[in-house]
Amino acid sequence: MDQYELTPEEIAGNLKRVHENVEAACQRVHRDPSEVTVCAVSKLKSVQDIQAAMAAGQRLFGENYVQEIREKYEELGDSCEWHMIGHLQRNKVKYIVDKVRMIHSVDTMELAQQIEKEAGKRGIVMDVLLEVNVAKEESKWGFSPEEVLTVAKEIGLLPHIRVRGLMTSAPYTEDAETNRVYFRELHGLFTELGHSGCEGVQADTLSMGMTGDYVVAVEEGATMIRVGTGIFGKRDYSAR
Ligand SMILES: *Cc1c(COP(=O)(O)O)cnc(C)c1O
């Protein structure tokens, strides 16, 4: 138990609040709330926390670290759906390709080629999102907005990968409104991707918005939000 651990009731209450906020945001911009999926980001959180969220109806969980996915998968298997949302090293693709349903963080052509190879070995098609560094932060992974459509075309041609859309982590900010421009720009690229008619591209997922800015992201067209702290409470990074 880390010092930040919430009770199952608190986790259920937080989940409910996230859904209410999503619904309110959708109402403001005349979207159907069923278009938005909540990915509960459970990195550095316990299996018990995940089970509490599952008991409250949550099915999709996002994880950042390969070792943690392996450990949690061992216990929970396919009783929930796992997405890899963190930076992924090529040599670790083989450990998760049979466990996660989607990889949000494809940020180089080389990583895509490795996923192609490992998915091919297992005879599966991996759903991926291309990570876009839309604010051009030096510290962030991802393709530039200028290159991502060209890259999507190339990656879509890989037979064991299906490009399902785009993902971004907007800059950390106290004021979510400052990220609206980035969400709007990514939504524009996502729409272009959808119209590109590329083979192997099925653009139906726009993953953007975290605890601090998911409401703005939903207003700007996110179809998947990745909420960690807002569901499970603060994370204890000292444990890593
Ligand atoms: C940790 C993480 C999140 C969740 O962040 P919160 O601010 O806790 O909601 C979302 N996306 C990615 C890529 C992350 O690494």
PDB file of N, CA, C and O in Angstrom, residues 4 33 75 78 82 92 105 108 120 138 140 147 153 156 179 183 186 195 197 201 218 233:
ATOM      1  N   TYR A   4      -0.519   7.058  -0.938  1.00  0.00           N
ATOM      2  CA  TYR A   4      -1.525   7.819  -1.675  1.00  0.00           C
ATOM      3  C   TYR A   4      -2.742   6.983  -2.030  1.00  0.00           C
ATOM      4  O   TYR A   4      -3.649   7.443  -2.695  1.00  0.00           O
ATOM      5  N   PRO A  33     -21.860  11.542 -25.756  1.00  0.00           N
ATOM      6  CA  PRO A  33     -20.858  11.051 -24.789  1.00  0.00           C
ATOM      7  C   PRO A  33     -20.379   9.633 -25.092  1.00  0.00           C
ATOM      8  O   PRO A  33     -19.278   9.245 -24.683  1.00  0.00           O
ATOM      9  N   GLU A  75      -1.681 -11.331 -13.181  1.00  0.00           N
ATOM     10  CA  GLU A  75      -2.775 -11.454 -12.209  1.00  0.00           C
ATOM     11  C   GLU A  75      -4.157 -11.283 -12.832  1.00  0.00           C
ATOM     12  O   GLU A  75      -5.099 -11.948 -12.446  1.00  0.00           O
ATOM     13  N   ASP A  78      -6.847 -11.120 -19.317  1.00  0.00           N
ATOM     14  CA  ASP A  78      -7.743 -10.394 -20.217  1.00  0.00           C
ATOM     15  C   ASP A  78      -9.097 -10.084 -19.566  1.00  0.00           C
ATOM     16  O   ASP A  78     -10.074  -9.824 -20.261  1.00  0.00           O
ATOM     17  N   TRP A  82      -5.995  -3.824 -21.861  1.00  0.00           N
ATOM     18  CA  TRP A  82      -4.773  -3.072 -21.582  1.00  0.00           C
ATOM     19  C   TRP A  82      -4.336  -2.268 -22.799  1.00  0.00           C
ATOM     20  O   TRP A  82      -4.320  -2.787 -23.913  1.00  0.00           O
ATOM     21  N   LYS A  92      11.608  -4.207 -26.172  1.00  0.00           N
ATOM     22  CA  LYS A  92      10.597  -4.685 -25.217  1.00  0.00           C
ATOM     23  C   LYS A  92       9.241  -4.960 -25.861  1.00  0.00           C
ATOM     24  O   LYS A  92       8.324  -5.416 -25.189  1.00  0.00           O
ATOM     25  N   SER A 105       1.656   4.844 -28.311  1.00  0.00           N
ATOM     26  CA  SER A 105       2.891   5.625 -28.277  1.00  0.00           C
ATOM     27  C   SER A 105       3.870   5.257 -29.383  1.00  0.00           C
ATOM     28  O   SER A 105       5.066   5.193 -29.146  1.00  0.00           O
ATOM     29  N   THR A 108       8.331   6.312 -33.628  1.00  0.00           N
ATOM     30  CA  THR A 108       9.337   6.248 -34.699  1.00  0.00           C
ATOM     31  C   THR A 108       8.929   5.158 -35.690  1.00  0.00           C
ATOM     32  O   THR A 108       8.181   4.240 -35.352  1.00  0.00           O
ATOM     33  N   GLY A 120       3.631 -10.007 -36.457  1.00  0.00           N
ATOM     34  CA  GLY A 120       3.671 -10.985 -37.544  1.00  0.00           C
ATOM     35  C   GLY A 120       3.985 -12.385 -37.041  1.00  0.00           C
ATOM     36  O   GLY A 120       3.353 -13.365 -37.446  1.00  0.00           O
ATOM     37  N   GLU A 138      10.738  19.940 -26.525  1.00  0.00           N
ATOM     38  CA  GLU A 138      11.998  19.215 -26.713  1.00  0.00           C
ATOM     39  C   GLU A 138      12.052  17.930 -25.910  1.00  0.00           C
ATOM     40  O   GLU A 138      12.684  16.954 -26.307  1.00  0.00           O
ATOM     41  N   LYS A 140       9.672  15.907 -25.281  1.00  0.00           N
ATOM     42  CA  LYS A 140       8.621  14.923 -25.582  1.00  0.00           C
ATOM     43  C   LYS A 140       8.939  14.069 -26.801  1.00  0.00           C
ATOM     44  O   LYS A 140       9.558  14.518 -27.749  1.00  0.00           O
ATOM     45  N   GLU A 147       5.104  15.799 -40.274  1.00  0.00           N
ATOM     46  CA  GLU A 147       5.484  14.522 -40.883  1.00  0.00           C
ATOM     47  C   GLU A 147       4.464  13.412 -40.655  1.00  0.00           C
ATOM     48  O   GLU A 147       4.499  12.389 -41.346  1.00  0.00           O
ATOM     49  N   LYS A 153       0.866   6.898 -43.599  1.00  0.00           N
ATOM     50  CA  LYS A 153       0.689   6.201 -44.873  1.00  0.00           C
ATOM     51  C   LYS A 153       1.646   5.008 -44.959  1.00  0.00           C
ATOM     52  O   LYS A 153       1.262   3.903 -45.333  1.00  0.00           O
ATOM     53  N   GLY A 156       0.797   2.352 -42.223  1.00  0.00           N
ATOM     54  CA  GLY A 156      -0.436   1.655 -42.593  1.00  0.00           C
ATOM     55  C   GLY A 156      -0.194   0.515 -43.571  1.00  0.00           C
ATOM     56  O   GLY A 156      -0.961  -0.451 -43.619  1.00  0.00           O
ATOM     57  N   ASN A 179      -3.975  24.619 -23.540  1.00  0.00           N
ATOM     58  CA  ASN A 179      -3.753  23.455 -24.410  1.00  0.00           C
ATOM     59  C   ASN A 179      -4.812  23.319 -25.506  1.00  0.00           C
ATOM     60  O   ASN A 179      -4.705  22.452 -26.374  1.00  0.00           O
ATOM     61  N   PHE A 183      -4.943  20.719 -28.896  1.00  0.00           N
ATOM     62  CA  PHE A 183      -5.987  19.718 -29.132  1.00  0.00           C
ATOM     63  C   PHE A 183      -6.705  19.998 -30.454  1.00  0.00           C
ATOM     64  O   PHE A 183      -7.031  19.092 -31.210  1.00  0.00           O
ATOM     65  N   LEU A 186      -4.466  18.910 -33.310  1.00  0.00           N
ATOM     66  CA  LEU A 186      -4.409  17.459 -33.481  1.00  0.00           C
ATOM     67  C   LEU A 186      -5.720  16.927 -34.060  1.00  0.00           C
ATOM     68  O   LEU A 186      -5.710  16.021 -34.887  1.00  0.00           O
ATOM     69  N   HIS A 195      -9.572  11.278 -43.816  1.00  0.00           N
ATOM     70  CA  HIS A 195      -9.941  11.509 -45.210  1.00  0.00           C
ATOM     71  C   HIS A 195      -8.876  11.042 -46.190  1.00  0.00           C
ATOM     72  O   HIS A 195      -9.059  11.144 -47.396  1.00  0.00           O
ATOM     73  N   GLY A 197      -7.743   8.132 -46.854  1.00  0.00           N
ATOM     74  CA  GLY A 197      -8.032   6.908 -47.593  1.00  0.00           C
ATOM     75  C   GLY A 197      -6.843   5.970 -47.717  1.00  0.00           C
ATOM     76  O   GLY A 197      -6.785   5.153 -48.636  1.00  0.00           O
ATOM     77  N   VAL A 201      -5.168   2.214 -42.610  1.00  0.00           N
ATOM     78  CA  VAL A 201      -5.493   3.304 -41.688  1.00  0.00           C
ATOM     79  C   VAL A 201      -6.998   3.329 -41.473  1.00  0.00           C
ATOM     80  O   VAL A 201      -7.765   3.397 -42.433  1.00  0.00           O
ATOM     81  N   VAL A 218     -11.993  16.897 -24.652  1.00  0.00           N
ATOM     82  CA  VAL A 218     -13.290  16.372 -25.111  1.00  0.00           C
ATOM     83  C   VAL A 218     -14.020  17.439 -25.924  1.00  0.00           C
ATOM     84  O   VAL A 218     -14.597  17.152 -26.979  1.00  0.00           O
ATOM     85  N   GLY A 233      -5.927   8.921  -7.757  1.00  0.00           N
ATOM     86  CA  GLY A 233      -5.166   9.768  -6.838  1.00  0.00           C
ATOM     87  C   GLY A 233      -3.709   9.872  -7.260  1.00  0.00           C
ATOM     88  O   GLY A 233      -3.310   9.352  -8.305  1.00  0.00           O
TER      89      GLY A 233
END
